[in-house]
Amino acid sequence: MRLPIAERVRSIQQSDIRRYSAICAAMGGVNLSQGVCDQPAPAQVKDAACRAIAADHATYTNLRGIAELRSAIARKMRDFNGIECDPETEVCVTVGAAGAFACAALATLNPGDECITFSPFYSYHVNLVQVIGGKVVYVDLHPPDWTFDPAALEAACTDRTRMIVINTPANPTGKVFSAAELKQIAALAVRRNLWLVTDEIYEYITYDKPHVSVGSFPAARERTLTISGASKTYAVTGWRVGYVVGNADLISRLAVLNDLFYICAPAPLQHALLAGLALPEEYYTRMRADYRRKREVLVDTLRAIGFAPYVPEGSYYLLAAYPKGRWSSARAAAEAILEQVGVATVPGSAFYRNPADGDRQLRFCFAKKSADLQEACARLRRLATGTCQPVPSRGNA
Ligand code: GLN
């Protein structure tokens, strides 16, 4: 007799992001699929983590996170995001941005409530809303510049809509929402009395357009939950330290959810994020310059082998169309590239409301050490010349 399992996990599946990453690790390929960001973290951040462990910062913290970190987050939110917040009541430190998003969705959505998401989307946003019984309603972003039709956004709203999810800079498109776009979204949210949940984990990784936080608009302030964290900015994706900022009433409820699920974010790593937030401006300038170089290297490589990349305005991903007729689907392309040259990507179909819309595309991550990105690009170039060797093992990369 089969043991009973919950309805909500009957059709749950490992994400394509993780699937291709796992196959890649097993075969020793170069992983441009999952955005693991396997680059060295800043010494100040690592040292602070080590010091915090040595100093026995090992016990539960306040359920909203340590007070010094919340104060530092409030300063950063004011100076970088343009959002004034009270560190005592309007900030909660979470287990990564994913933990923040889970608590935010649970605190705002009842089963059956609708949540608007732009497509292409980050699949974890969609899947999480669905797991808790919410209904995702999509609004398309149109390539090449990933604009949306405000009328389509308006039309997506129903009496059950409770929330609009924003992800800027966006995964997987690299879209950086403009102030004008965010104002339109905010105006709609005010008109329809909706929450805005904005995942800004790539906020420091922008190339040409500035990052704008919708929560900085006075009209949107009380209805916006702004999420970010340490993962991408300090290259510590496995540390799982994030945070969410929003109105005191909702944050107090969300903090209790955070406590129920996780108790608190890892204590020593909260001290490490505190050190990260103290890094000087040059750190961010250098990081952006480094990503800009890596973006160019990957874009040049993809163009040289006949792909058509959509050059991202931010984040460390890009979507690229593979040459027409070369493969029958995005999955076939991802599998062939992994098998022939040992480079993992994610099929574009994993990011679209209508998977067929992404079936000519692959997502590439360029948050890699330079040598690994060069190696990946050298391998990708073999796709053009047809000199595909059996993949040499690189160990368990
Ligand atoms: N955000 C990263 C990505 O999109 C990885 C997160 C994850 O593994 N889900 O690849």
Short mmCIF file of N, CA and C and ligand atoms in Angstrom, two decimals, residues 17-18 33-35 122 124 171 202 232 317 363, ligand 1:
data_model
loop_
_atom_site.label_atom_id
_atom_site.label_comp_id
_atom_site.label_asym_id
_atom_site.label_seq_id
_atom_site.Cartn_x
_atom_site.Cartn_y
_atom_site.Cartn_z
N ILE A 17 17.02 24.00 -13.47
CA ILE A 17 18.26 24.69 -13.06
C ILE A 17 19.16 23.70 -12.32
N ARG A 18 18.58 22.98 -11.37
CA ARG A 18 19.37 22.01 -10.60
C ARG A 18 19.67 20.75 -11.41
N SER A 33 24.92 26.42 -15.91
CA SER A 33 23.47 26.28 -15.74
C SER A 33 23.03 26.97 -14.45
N GLN A 34 23.13 26.28 -13.31
CA GLN A 34 22.69 26.89 -12.04
C GLN A 34 23.59 28.09 -11.73
N GLY A 35 22.97 29.16 -11.24
CA GLY A 35 23.76 30.36 -10.92
C GLY A 35 24.50 30.21 -9.62
N TYR A 122 11.62 33.50 -12.90
CA TYR A 122 12.50 32.63 -12.11
C TYR A 122 11.58 31.55 -11.55
N TYR A 124 11.52 29.45 -9.26
CA TYR A 124 11.27 29.26 -7.84
C TYR A 124 10.14 30.17 -7.35
N ASN A 171 16.14 37.47 -13.42
CA ASN A 171 16.61 36.14 -13.80
C ASN A 171 15.44 35.52 -14.57
N TYR A 202 19.97 40.65 -7.40
CA TYR A 202 21.06 41.03 -8.33
C TYR A 202 21.25 42.55 -8.39
N LYS A 232 24.50 36.81 -4.03
CA LYS A 232 25.07 37.22 -5.30
C LYS A 232 26.10 38.31 -5.12
N TYR A 317 23.12 36.35 -15.86
CA TYR A 317 22.59 35.35 -16.80
C TYR A 317 22.32 36.03 -18.12
N ARG A 363 19.59 29.30 -21.27
CA ARG A 363 20.12 30.28 -20.33
C ARG A 363 21.56 29.93 -19.98
N1 GLN B 1 19.22 31.58 -8.58
C1 GLN B 1 20.07 30.60 -9.15
C2 GLN B 1 19.68 30.25 -10.55
O1 GLN B 1 18.73 30.75 -11.08
C3 GLN B 1 20.16 29.34 -8.38
C4 GLN B 1 19.16 29.09 -7.34
C5 GLN B 1 18.77 27.67 -7.32
O2 GLN B 1 19.53 26.75 -7.37
N2 GLN B 1 17.53 27.51 -7.33
O3 GLN B 1 20.36 29.47 -11.16
#
